Amino acid sequence: MKIMLRRRRTISSTHHSHPPVVPANEFVADFIAWHKKPKPSLNKAIIAFGLLTFLGLLGIVIKLFTVGLENRYDWGYLAAITAFLFSTAGCTPFVILGLRMIKAHWRRPIARIAESYSLVTVVTFSLVLLLLFLIPSSQNRRTIWFQNDTVGTVGAIPFTPHLYVIIGILCMVLAGLGLWWTSLRPDIRLLNNLTKSDKPTNKSWVGNLKQWRVQNKGLAFLGAFFFMTFIWAITLYCIDLCMSLVPGWRDAIFPVYQTLSGIQGGLATVILSMYFLRRFGGFEKYIFMEHFWAASKPLLATCLLWFYFWFCAFIIFWYGRMPIEQDLLQLIMFGPYNIAFYIGFSFCFLVPFLILLWNVVRKSVWGPPVASAFIIIGCLFDKIRLYVSSYSVRDDLSYHAITEIPATILPNITDIMIIVGGFSLPIFIMLLCTKLIPIFSIWEMAEGLRLTKMTTYLRTELRVLGKPE
């Protein structure tokens, strides 16, 4: 067992001090009492965000009956909000699987939060199925499926791109749900036993050593599977439902850029959720400054990486100066959607970078959540300028370049309903999970508390952390 020592300031010196280590049994008792009787405001919030989510569903239904699925440019905002959900709530399991691999202690309060957002991908997958009706076959056009001639290439891949987009995203959804359920099993049995619930318990879980080993191996396997399918799903979605819809758009860096955007958005979603759980849930004893400070470091790194991959793609078009490349820059950056681009660039990189640049801000409870809020808003505008602009192109997809730059498509009332509903969907599902299931991973929290104790060395208080191998 590795032992790590962390210095703890005296309580009277600053609000950044770590709270005393709470015994594991006290944490379980506190959480059970909270779960049995949550705050009344939780039910009101569930109803409010549930209605907003229903408003988005209603907007989709109205649009189906009014404009149908004949014109792709009518559905650009739905494609954008679907990409936004992929790049925020859909990517949160990626955050926790990496932290589990390195056995990071600060992951424990956010583990269940990150896994519960996997439920959002079920709705996102349904939206993708709808959008696929707007995407033509890859036959007779230039895509990654290499079927760009009249009769089809030798050994042409059938059912492209629809079948493979469905398989890729479905695998990602199943891997995320598997992670969520595997981690949840011990807590369901514990919660029902301690509350003496009349609900049927998970009788297959008895908590012996063999089951714990199988669970750890299962989490590792599902985490690796989610990692692979996450990259696959994001790549197929951004290429087949965005880039291939613009004649002449060829960018090998774009899938990596979108994947990195998803990691950044997923981490920002987890940080913001952790803040609201601490602020309104009353868990200051278990979520404190150290967790935000630790999360702010990879968040700052993703801001720099976001700029790096964006610039790598941008500089090729900027210095190439070919007519196709100049038209693409006009379409997705400096033309009809320039305001969305400037907001996305500022909020995904510039503003959070300037916020997280200062250690005094990173080492606080409020700094990383503020930066995360900017990132989530910036991610939404970044998806709007990419997907709405792509869906607004009305040229034949077999062309080699854009013939004209389409005008800006502003959101109508149904598009606004879809945006509001899509933005509210992850919040509604998270609030519902907070009420129905343990929003903390009880077994991981208890494990971490058992591996933590306070000690003194000379005149300094130290937090001693055991890190099992």
Short mmCIF file of C-alpha atoms in Angstrom, two decimals:
data_model
loop_
_atom_site.label_atom_id
_atom_site.label_comp_id
_atom_site.label_asym_id
_atom_site.label_seq_id
_atom_site.Cartn_x
_atom_site.Cartn_y
_atom_site.Cartn_z
CA MET A 1 0.00 0.00 0.00
CA LYS A 2 1.37 3.37 -1.00
CA ILE A 3 1.12 6.19 1.50
CA MET A 4 0.77 9.80 0.35
CA LEU A 5 1.08 12.76 2.71
CA ARG A 6 -0.73 16.00 2.03
CA ARG A 7 -0.25 19.11 4.09
CA ARG A 8 -3.34 20.55 5.76
CA ARG A 9 -3.51 24.15 6.89
CA THR A 10 -4.99 25.04 10.23
CA ILE A 11 -8.74 25.56 10.19
CA SER A 12 -8.49 29.13 11.38
CA SER A 13 -6.13 30.21 8.60
CA THR A 14 -8.28 29.92 5.48
CA HIS A 15 -11.49 28.48 4.11
CA HIS A 16 -9.38 26.28 1.80
CA SER A 17 -8.64 23.88 4.69
CA HIS A 18 -9.74 20.32 4.34
CA PRO A 19 -12.56 19.32 6.70
CA PRO A 20 -11.88 16.57 9.23
CA VAL A 21 -11.96 13.00 7.95
CA VAL A 22 -15.43 11.55 8.52
CA PRO A 23 -15.62 7.88 9.51
CA ALA A 24 -17.05 5.64 6.80
CA ASN A 25 -20.02 4.49 8.90
CA GLU A 26 -20.91 8.13 9.66
CA PHE A 27 -20.90 8.96 5.95
CA VAL A 28 -23.18 6.01 5.18
CA ALA A 29 -25.58 7.05 7.96
CA ASP A 30 -25.61 10.69 6.76
CA PHE A 31 -26.25 9.71 3.17
CA ILE A 32 -29.00 7.24 4.05
CA ALA A 33 -30.76 9.92 6.12
CA TRP A 34 -30.44 12.41 3.26
CA HIS A 35 -31.63 9.90 0.67
CA LYS A 36 -34.69 8.98 2.74
CA LYS A 37 -35.70 12.62 3.06
CA PRO A 38 -34.15 14.88 0.40
CA LYS A 39 -34.79 18.61 0.32
CA PRO A 40 -38.27 19.65 -0.88
CA SER A 41 -36.74 21.87 -3.55
CA LEU A 42 -35.53 18.74 -5.35
CA ASN A 43 -39.05 17.74 -6.38
CA LYS A 44 -39.78 21.25 -7.63
CA ALA A 45 -36.60 21.26 -9.69
CA ILE A 46 -37.46 17.85 -11.18
CA ILE A 47 -40.89 19.08 -12.24
CA ALA A 48 -39.51 22.33 -13.69
CA PHE A 49 -36.77 20.74 -15.77
CA GLY A 50 -39.06 17.86 -16.70
CA LEU A 51 -41.48 20.35 -18.24
CA LEU A 52 -38.64 22.06 -20.11
CA THR A 53 -37.47 18.70 -21.42
CA PHE A 54 -41.00 17.90 -22.56
CA LEU A 55 -41.04 21.28 -24.30
CA GLY A 56 -38.06 20.15 -26.39
CA LEU A 57 -39.80 16.88 -27.28
CA LEU A 58 -42.88 18.84 -28.27
CA GLY A 59 -40.76 21.05 -30.51
CA ILE A 60 -39.45 17.96 -32.36
CA VAL A 61 -42.98 16.61 -32.83
CA ILE A 62 -44.25 19.96 -34.13
CA LYS A 63 -41.35 20.22 -36.55
CA LEU A 64 -42.01 16.67 -37.81
CA PHE A 65 -45.62 17.52 -38.61
CA THR A 66 -44.93 20.98 -40.06
CA VAL A 67 -41.77 20.60 -42.16
CA GLY A 68 -41.23 16.84 -42.25
CA LEU A 69 -37.92 15.20 -43.10
CA GLU A 70 -37.61 16.40 -46.69
CA ASN A 71 -35.26 19.33 -46.17
CA ARG A 72 -32.07 18.86 -44.18
CA TYR A 73 -31.61 22.57 -43.47
CA ASP A 74 -34.73 22.57 -41.26
CA TRP A 75 -33.02 20.25 -38.75
CA GLY A 76 -29.65 21.90 -38.21
CA TYR A 77 -30.38 22.96 -34.65
CA LEU A 78 -31.49 19.45 -33.68
CA ALA A 79 -28.20 18.09 -35.06
CA ALA A 80 -26.34 20.77 -33.08
CA ILE A 81 -28.09 20.03 -29.78
CA THR A 82 -27.53 16.29 -30.33
CA ALA A 83 -23.82 16.92 -30.84
CA PHE A 84 -23.86 19.13 -27.74
CA LEU A 85 -25.36 16.31 -25.66
CA PHE A 86 -22.71 13.94 -26.99
CA SER A 87 -19.94 16.40 -26.10
CA THR A 88 -21.13 17.11 -22.56
CA ALA A 89 -23.30 14.56 -20.76
CA GLY A 90 -22.45 11.75 -23.16
CA CYS A 91 -18.71 11.99 -22.48
CA THR A 92 -18.76 12.10 -18.67
CA PRO A 93 -18.05 8.35 -18.22
CA PHE A 94 -14.76 8.97 -20.00
CA VAL A 95 -13.74 11.24 -17.11
CA ILE A 96 -14.24 8.65 -14.40
CA LEU A 97 -12.73 5.69 -16.22
CA GLY A 98 -9.43 7.52 -16.58
CA LEU A 99 -9.41 8.50 -12.90
CA ARG A 100 -10.16 4.91 -11.89
CA MET A 101 -7.24 3.67 -13.95
CA ILE A 102 -4.79 5.89 -12.06
CA LYS A 103 -6.60 5.27 -8.71
CA ALA A 104 -7.13 8.97 -8.05
CA HIS A 105 -8.74 9.53 -4.63
CA TRP A 106 -10.53 12.73 -5.63
CA ARG A 107 -12.65 10.82 -8.15
CA ARG A 108 -14.86 9.28 -5.47
CA PRO A 109 -17.50 12.05 -5.05
CA ILE A 110 -17.90 12.44 -8.81
CA ALA A 111 -17.92 8.76 -9.83
CA ARG A 112 -21.69 8.21 -9.72
CA ILE A 113 -22.37 11.66 -11.18
CA ALA A 114 -20.26 10.87 -14.23
CA GLU A 115 -21.79 7.42 -14.69
CA SER A 116 -25.39 8.55 -14.28
CA TYR A 117 -25.12 10.87 -17.27
CA SER A 118 -24.90 7.69 -19.37
CA LEU A 119 -28.70 7.64 -19.24
CA VAL A 120 -28.72 10.78 -21.39
CA THR A 121 -27.12 8.84 -24.26
CA VAL A 122 -30.27 6.71 -24.60
CA VAL A 123 -32.22 9.82 -25.63
CA THR A 124 -29.30 11.06 -27.72
CA PHE A 125 -29.23 7.77 -29.61
CA SER A 126 -32.94 8.18 -30.41
CA LEU A 127 -32.24 11.64 -31.83
CA VAL A 128 -29.46 10.22 -34.01
CA LEU A 129 -31.89 7.67 -35.44
CA LEU A 130 -34.16 10.55 -36.44
CA LEU A 131 -31.31 12.54 -38.00
CA LEU A 132 -30.15 9.57 -40.06
CA PHE A 133 -33.32 9.89 -42.16
CA LEU A 134 -31.83 13.17 -43.43
CA ILE A 135 -28.47 11.67 -44.43
CA PRO A 136 -28.20 10.17 -47.94
CA SER A 137 -26.25 7.03 -48.74
CA SER A 138 -22.52 7.41 -49.25
CA GLN A 139 -22.96 6.12 -52.80
CA ASN A 140 -21.78 8.56 -55.50
CA ARG A 141 -20.27 11.07 -53.09
CA ARG A 142 -16.93 11.53 -51.36
CA THR A 143 -16.96 10.20 -47.81
CA ILE A 144 -14.69 8.09 -45.62
CA TRP A 145 -16.46 5.02 -47.05
CA PHE A 146 -14.69 5.33 -50.44
CA GLN A 147 -17.77 5.00 -52.66
CA ASN A 148 -17.53 7.97 -54.95
CA ASP A 149 -18.15 6.62 -58.45
CA THR A 150 -21.31 5.98 -60.39
CA VAL A 151 -21.57 2.24 -59.96
CA GLY A 152 -19.81 1.82 -56.67
CA THR A 153 -16.21 0.84 -55.99
CA VAL A 154 -14.97 -2.72 -56.01
CA GLY A 155 -15.85 -4.27 -52.67
CA ALA A 156 -18.16 -1.41 -51.75
CA ILE A 157 -19.29 -1.41 -48.12
CA PRO A 158 -23.07 -1.87 -47.90
CA PHE A 159 -25.48 0.23 -45.84
CA THR A 160 -23.07 3.12 -45.36
CA PRO A 161 -23.06 5.31 -43.41
CA HIS A 162 -26.30 4.58 -41.53
CA LEU A 163 -25.66 1.09 -40.23
CA TYR A 164 -22.19 1.83 -38.90
CA VAL A 165 -23.18 5.07 -37.23
CA ILE A 166 -25.96 3.17 -35.45
CA ILE A 167 -23.62 0.35 -34.38
CA GLY A 168 -20.92 2.74 -33.15
CA ILE A 169 -23.21 4.93 -31.09
CA LEU A 170 -25.20 1.96 -29.77
CA CYS A 171 -21.99 0.31 -28.54
CA MET A 172 -21.06 3.54 -26.75
CA VAL A 173 -24.51 3.73 -25.13
CA LEU A 174 -24.39 0.10 -23.96
CA ALA A 175 -20.85 0.49 -22.58
CA GLY A 176 -21.86 3.59 -20.61
CA LEU A 177 -24.97 1.94 -19.22
CA GLY A 178 -22.93 -1.13 -18.32
CA LEU A 179 -20.47 1.03 -16.36
CA TRP A 180 -23.34 2.74 -14.55
CA TRP A 181 -25.12 -0.50 -13.62
CA THR A 182 -21.97 -2.40 -12.60
CA SER A 183 -20.94 0.38 -10.24
CA LEU A 184 -24.49 0.76 -8.90
CA ARG A 185 -25.15 -2.88 -7.94
CA PRO A 186 -23.45 -2.88 -4.49
CA ASP A 187 -25.13 0.39 -3.49
CA ILE A 188 -28.65 -0.78 -4.36
CA ARG A 189 -28.33 -3.77 -2.05
CA LEU A 190 -26.77 -1.69 0.71
CA LEU A 191 -29.35 1.09 0.45
CA ASN A 192 -32.31 -1.29 0.54
CA ASN A 193 -30.89 -3.27 3.44
CA LEU A 194 -30.10 -0.22 5.57
CA THR A 195 -33.44 1.46 4.90
CA LYS A 196 -35.33 -1.85 5.36
CA SER A 197 -37.10 -1.12 2.10
CA ASP A 198 -39.93 -3.30 0.91
CA LYS A 199 -38.66 -3.02 -2.64
CA PRO A 200 -37.07 -6.13 -4.11
CA THR A 201 -33.34 -6.07 -3.41
CA ASN A 202 -30.54 -7.16 -5.68
CA LYS A 203 -30.30 -10.69 -4.28
CA SER A 204 -27.57 -11.65 -6.72
CA TRP A 205 -25.15 -9.34 -4.87
CA VAL A 206 -23.88 -10.65 -1.54
CA GLY A 207 -20.59 -8.71 -1.44
CA ASN A 208 -18.12 -11.57 -1.13
CA LEU A 209 -14.51 -11.32 -2.25
CA LYS A 210 -15.17 -13.04 -5.58
CA GLN A 211 -17.95 -10.62 -6.50
CA TRP A 212 -15.78 -7.60 -5.68
CA ARG A 213 -13.00 -8.96 -7.88
CA VAL A 214 -15.43 -9.62 -10.72
CA GLN A 215 -16.85 -6.12 -10.33
CA ASN A 216 -13.42 -4.50 -10.48
CA LYS A 217 -12.54 -6.49 -13.59
CA GLY A 218 -15.91 -5.63 -15.10
CA LEU A 219 -15.41 -1.92 -14.52
CA ALA A 220 -11.97 -2.13 -16.12
CA PHE A 221 -13.28 -4.04 -19.16
CA LEU A 222 -16.32 -1.79 -19.66
CA GLY A 223 -14.13 1.27 -19.21
CA ALA A 224 -11.78 0.12 -21.97
CA PHE A 225 -14.76 -0.75 -24.18
CA PHE A 226 -16.31 2.67 -23.58
CA PHE A 227 -13.00 4.36 -24.43
CA MET A 228 -12.86 2.65 -27.83
CA THR A 229 -16.53 3.10 -28.69
CA PHE A 230 -16.53 6.71 -27.47
CA ILE A 231 -13.88 7.67 -30.02
CA TRP A 232 -15.60 5.59 -32.71
CA ALA A 233 -19.04 7.12 -32.08
CA ILE A 234 -17.83 10.74 -31.95
CA THR A 235 -15.77 10.25 -35.11
CA LEU A 236 -18.61 8.74 -37.13
CA TYR A 237 -21.13 11.30 -35.92
CA CYS A 238 -19.04 14.37 -36.70
CA ILE A 239 -17.92 13.05 -40.10
CA ASP A 240 -21.14 11.54 -41.46
CA LEU A 241 -23.58 13.99 -39.89
CA CYS A 242 -21.52 17.15 -40.34
CA MET A 243 -18.35 17.22 -42.43
CA SER A 244 -19.53 15.00 -45.30
CA LEU A 245 -22.56 17.27 -45.81
CA VAL A 246 -20.33 20.11 -47.05
CA PRO A 247 -18.82 19.48 -50.52
CA GLY A 248 -15.08 19.95 -50.47
CA TRP A 249 -14.64 19.82 -46.67
CA ARG A 250 -11.71 17.50 -45.97
CA ASP A 251 -10.15 17.74 -42.54
CA ALA A 252 -8.29 14.85 -40.91
CA ILE A 253 -7.98 16.74 -37.60
CA PHE A 254 -11.70 17.46 -37.24
CA PRO A 255 -12.62 14.11 -35.54
CA VAL A 256 -9.78 14.51 -33.02
CA TYR A 257 -10.85 18.08 -32.36
CA GLN A 258 -14.43 16.97 -31.72
CA THR A 259 -13.29 14.12 -29.47
CA LEU A 260 -11.18 16.52 -27.40
CA SER A 261 -14.14 18.90 -27.25
CA GLY A 262 -16.19 16.04 -25.82
CA ILE A 263 -13.61 15.31 -23.12
CA GLN A 264 -13.52 18.99 -22.19
CA GLY A 265 -17.32 19.26 -22.12
CA GLY A 266 -17.70 16.06 -20.12
CA LEU A 267 -15.23 17.22 -17.48
CA ALA A 268 -16.92 20.64 -17.28
CA THR A 269 -20.31 18.95 -16.84
CA VAL A 270 -19.01 16.83 -13.96
CA ILE A 271 -17.40 19.82 -12.21
CA LEU A 272 -20.54 21.92 -12.47
CA SER A 273 -22.71 19.03 -11.22
CA MET A 274 -20.33 18.49 -8.30
CA TYR A 275 -20.64 22.16 -7.37
CA PHE A 276 -24.45 22.12 -7.36
CA LEU A 277 -24.50 18.91 -5.33
CA ARG A 278 -22.26 20.54 -2.75
CA ARG A 279 -24.07 23.90 -2.81
CA PHE A 280 -27.65 22.68 -2.71
CA GLY A 281 -27.29 19.11 -1.47
CA GLY A 282 -25.50 19.91 1.77
CA PHE A 283 -22.45 17.69 1.22
CA GLU A 284 -19.74 20.18 2.20
CA LYS A 285 -18.11 17.53 4.40
CA TYR A 286 -17.51 15.23 1.44
CA ILE A 287 -17.02 17.64 -1.49
CA PHE A 288 -14.52 20.38 -0.70
CA MET A 289 -11.89 22.56 -2.27
CA GLU A 290 -9.43 19.76 -3.00
CA HIS A 291 -11.81 18.10 -5.47
CA PHE A 292 -12.30 21.28 -7.49
CA TRP A 293 -8.60 22.07 -7.35
CA ALA A 294 -7.71 18.60 -8.66
CA ALA A 295 -10.32 18.77 -11.43
CA SER A 296 -9.23 22.25 -12.53
CA LYS A 297 -5.82 21.00 -13.70
CA PRO A 298 -7.06 18.63 -16.43
CA LEU A 299 -9.73 21.21 -17.28
CA LEU A 300 -7.02 23.79 -17.96
CA ALA A 301 -5.15 21.22 -20.04
CA THR A 302 -8.23 20.53 -22.17
CA CYS A 303 -8.64 24.27 -22.83
CA LEU A 304 -5.10 24.41 -24.22
CA LEU A 305 -5.62 21.21 -26.22
CA TRP A 306 -8.90 22.57 -27.60
CA PHE A 307 -7.03 25.57 -28.99
CA TYR A 308 -4.17 23.41 -30.28
CA PHE A 309 -6.36 21.08 -32.34
CA TRP A 310 -8.56 23.92 -33.57
CA PHE A 311 -5.49 25.87 -34.68
CA CYS A 312 -3.94 22.81 -36.39
CA ALA A 313 -7.04 22.51 -38.58
CA PHE A 314 -7.47 26.25 -39.06
CA ILE A 315 -3.90 26.99 -40.14
CA ILE A 316 -4.12 24.55 -43.08
CA PHE A 317 -7.16 26.33 -44.51
CA TRP A 318 -5.82 29.78 -43.67
CA TYR A 319 -2.46 29.39 -45.41
CA GLY A 320 -3.74 27.12 -48.17
CA ARG A 321 -5.93 29.95 -49.48
CA MET A 322 -7.51 27.75 -52.12
CA PRO A 323 -11.03 28.81 -53.14
CA ILE A 324 -12.52 25.70 -51.48
CA GLU A 325 -10.66 26.44 -48.24
CA GLN A 326 -11.62 30.10 -48.24
CA ASP A 327 -15.27 29.18 -48.73
CA LEU A 328 -15.09 26.72 -45.83
CA LEU A 329 -13.63 29.37 -43.55
CA GLN A 330 -16.43 31.70 -44.55
CA LEU A 331 -19.06 29.04 -43.94
CA ILE A 332 -18.03 27.72 -40.51
CA MET A 333 -16.07 30.62 -39.00
CA PHE A 334 -16.07 34.11 -40.47
CA GLY A 335 -19.25 34.24 -42.53
CA PRO A 336 -22.91 33.76 -41.60
CA TYR A 337 -22.10 32.07 -38.27
CA ASN A 338 -19.24 34.30 -37.16
CA ILE A 339 -20.98 35.36 -33.92
CA ALA A 340 -21.44 31.71 -32.89
CA PHE A 341 -17.79 31.07 -33.74
CA TYR A 342 -16.50 34.01 -31.71
CA ILE A 343 -18.62 33.00 -28.70
CA GLY A 344 -17.55 29.36 -29.00
CA PHE A 345 -13.87 30.26 -29.33
CA SER A 346 -13.98 32.70 -26.42
CA PHE A 347 -15.95 30.47 -24.05
CA CYS A 348 -14.24 27.15 -24.90
CA PHE A 349 -10.69 28.50 -24.76
CA LEU A 350 -10.02 32.16 -24.06
CA VAL A 351 -12.25 32.90 -21.05
CA PRO A 352 -11.74 29.62 -19.12
CA PHE A 353 -8.01 29.77 -19.87
CA LEU A 354 -7.76 33.25 -18.37
CA ILE A 355 -9.83 32.11 -15.37
CA LEU A 356 -7.89 28.91 -14.68
CA LEU A 357 -4.52 30.52 -15.34
CA TRP A 358 -4.37 31.76 -11.75
CA ASN A 359 -3.65 29.26 -9.01
CA VAL A 360 -5.69 31.25 -6.49
CA VAL A 361 -8.74 30.76 -8.72
CA ARG A 362 -8.07 27.08 -9.39
CA LYS A 363 -7.58 26.54 -5.67
CA SER A 364 -11.14 27.51 -4.82
CA VAL A 365 -14.64 26.09 -4.77
CA TRP A 366 -16.07 28.66 -7.20
CA GLY A 367 -13.33 29.09 -9.83
CA PRO A 368 -13.50 25.76 -11.72
CA PRO A 369 -17.34 25.75 -11.80
CA VAL A 370 -17.39 29.26 -13.31
CA ALA A 371 -14.91 28.17 -15.99
CA SER A 372 -16.98 25.03 -16.57
CA ALA A 373 -20.16 27.06 -17.09
CA PHE A 374 -18.41 29.12 -19.78
CA ILE A 375 -17.15 25.94 -21.45
CA ILE A 376 -20.61 24.37 -21.60
CA ILE A 377 -22.12 27.51 -23.15
CA GLY A 378 -19.20 27.76 -25.57
CA CYS A 379 -19.63 24.12 -26.55
CA LEU A 380 -23.27 24.79 -27.47
CA PHE A 381 -22.36 27.72 -29.73
CA ASP A 382 -19.47 25.78 -31.25
CA LYS A 383 -21.85 22.96 -32.24
CA ILE A 384 -24.34 25.47 -33.64
CA ARG A 385 -21.80 27.09 -35.95
CA LEU A 386 -20.59 23.67 -37.16
CA TYR A 387 -23.81 21.72 -37.58
CA VAL A 388 -26.30 24.44 -38.52
CA SER A 389 -23.88 25.72 -41.16
CA SER A 390 -23.37 22.19 -42.51
CA TYR A 391 -27.08 21.49 -42.69
CA SER A 392 -27.72 24.83 -44.41
CA VAL A 393 -25.69 23.85 -47.50
CA ARG A 394 -28.09 22.95 -50.31
CA ASP A 395 -25.57 21.92 -52.98
CA ASP A 396 -25.49 18.44 -54.44
CA LEU A 397 -23.26 16.35 -52.18
CA SER A 398 -21.50 14.86 -55.20
CA TYR A 399 -19.95 18.27 -55.95
CA HIS A 400 -16.29 18.96 -55.17
CA ALA A 401 -16.83 22.40 -53.66
CA ILE A 402 -19.48 24.78 -52.35
CA THR A 403 -21.12 26.83 -55.10
CA GLU A 404 -22.42 29.54 -52.74
CA ILE A 405 -22.28 30.42 -49.07
CA PRO A 406 -25.80 30.03 -47.62
CA ALA A 407 -27.32 32.75 -45.48
CA THR A 408 -27.61 32.46 -41.73
CA ILE A 409 -30.43 30.24 -40.49
CA LEU A 410 -31.72 31.76 -37.27
CA PRO A 411 -33.65 29.53 -34.85
CA ASN A 412 -37.43 29.66 -35.09
CA ILE A 413 -39.80 28.90 -32.22
CA THR A 414 -39.53 25.11 -32.60
CA ASP A 415 -35.73 25.33 -32.75
CA ILE A 416 -35.71 27.36 -29.53
CA MET A 417 -37.95 24.75 -27.91
CA ILE A 418 -35.54 22.01 -29.01
CA ILE A 419 -32.51 23.92 -27.68
CA VAL A 420 -34.17 24.58 -24.31
CA GLY A 421 -35.35 20.98 -24.04
CA GLY A 422 -31.96 19.58 -25.00
CA PHE A 423 -30.18 21.82 -22.51
CA SER A 424 -32.62 20.77 -19.78
CA LEU A 425 -32.50 17.03 -20.51
CA PRO A 426 -29.21 16.22 -18.68
CA ILE A 427 -30.26 18.34 -15.70
CA PHE A 428 -33.62 16.59 -15.49
CA ILE A 429 -32.06 13.12 -15.67
CA MET A 430 -29.43 14.00 -13.07
CA LEU A 431 -32.04 15.38 -10.67
CA LEU A 432 -34.15 12.26 -11.18
CA CYS A 433 -31.14 10.06 -10.46
CA THR A 434 -30.42 12.09 -7.32
CA LYS A 435 -33.88 11.24 -6.04
CA LEU A 436 -34.12 7.59 -7.09
CA ILE A 437 -30.60 6.15 -6.74
CA PRO A 438 -27.51 6.89 -4.61
CA ILE A 439 -25.94 9.91 -6.29
CA PHE A 440 -22.72 9.09 -4.43
CA SER A 441 -20.90 5.85 -5.12
CA ILE A 442 -21.28 4.67 -1.53
CA TRP A 443 -18.81 1.81 -1.78
CA GLU A 444 -16.13 4.02 -3.33
CA MET A 445 -16.68 6.83 -0.84
CA ALA A 446 -16.54 4.41 2.09
CA GLU A 447 -13.39 2.82 0.68
CA GLY A 448 -11.74 6.23 0.38
CA LEU A 449 -12.69 7.27 3.92
CA ARG A 450 -11.27 4.03 5.31
CA LEU A 451 -8.00 4.74 3.51
CA THR A 452 -7.77 8.29 4.88
CA LYS A 453 -6.73 9.59 8.27
CA MET A 454 -5.32 12.76 9.80
CA THR A 455 -1.97 12.81 11.55
CA THR A 456 0.53 15.39 12.73
CA TYR A 457 4.16 15.84 11.83
CA LEU A 458 5.97 18.41 13.96
CA ARG A 459 3.44 21.29 13.97
CA THR A 460 1.74 20.44 10.68
CA GLU A 461 -1.45 18.49 10.21
CA LEU A 462 -1.22 15.96 7.40
CA ARG A 463 -3.81 14.00 5.51
CA VAL A 464 -2.53 10.46 5.04
CA LEU A 465 -3.96 8.64 2.02
CA GLY A 466 -3.57 4.95 1.43
CA LYS A 467 -3.46 3.96 -2.22
CA PRO A 468 -4.09 0.21 -2.63
CA GLU A 469 -2.47 -1.56 -5.54
#
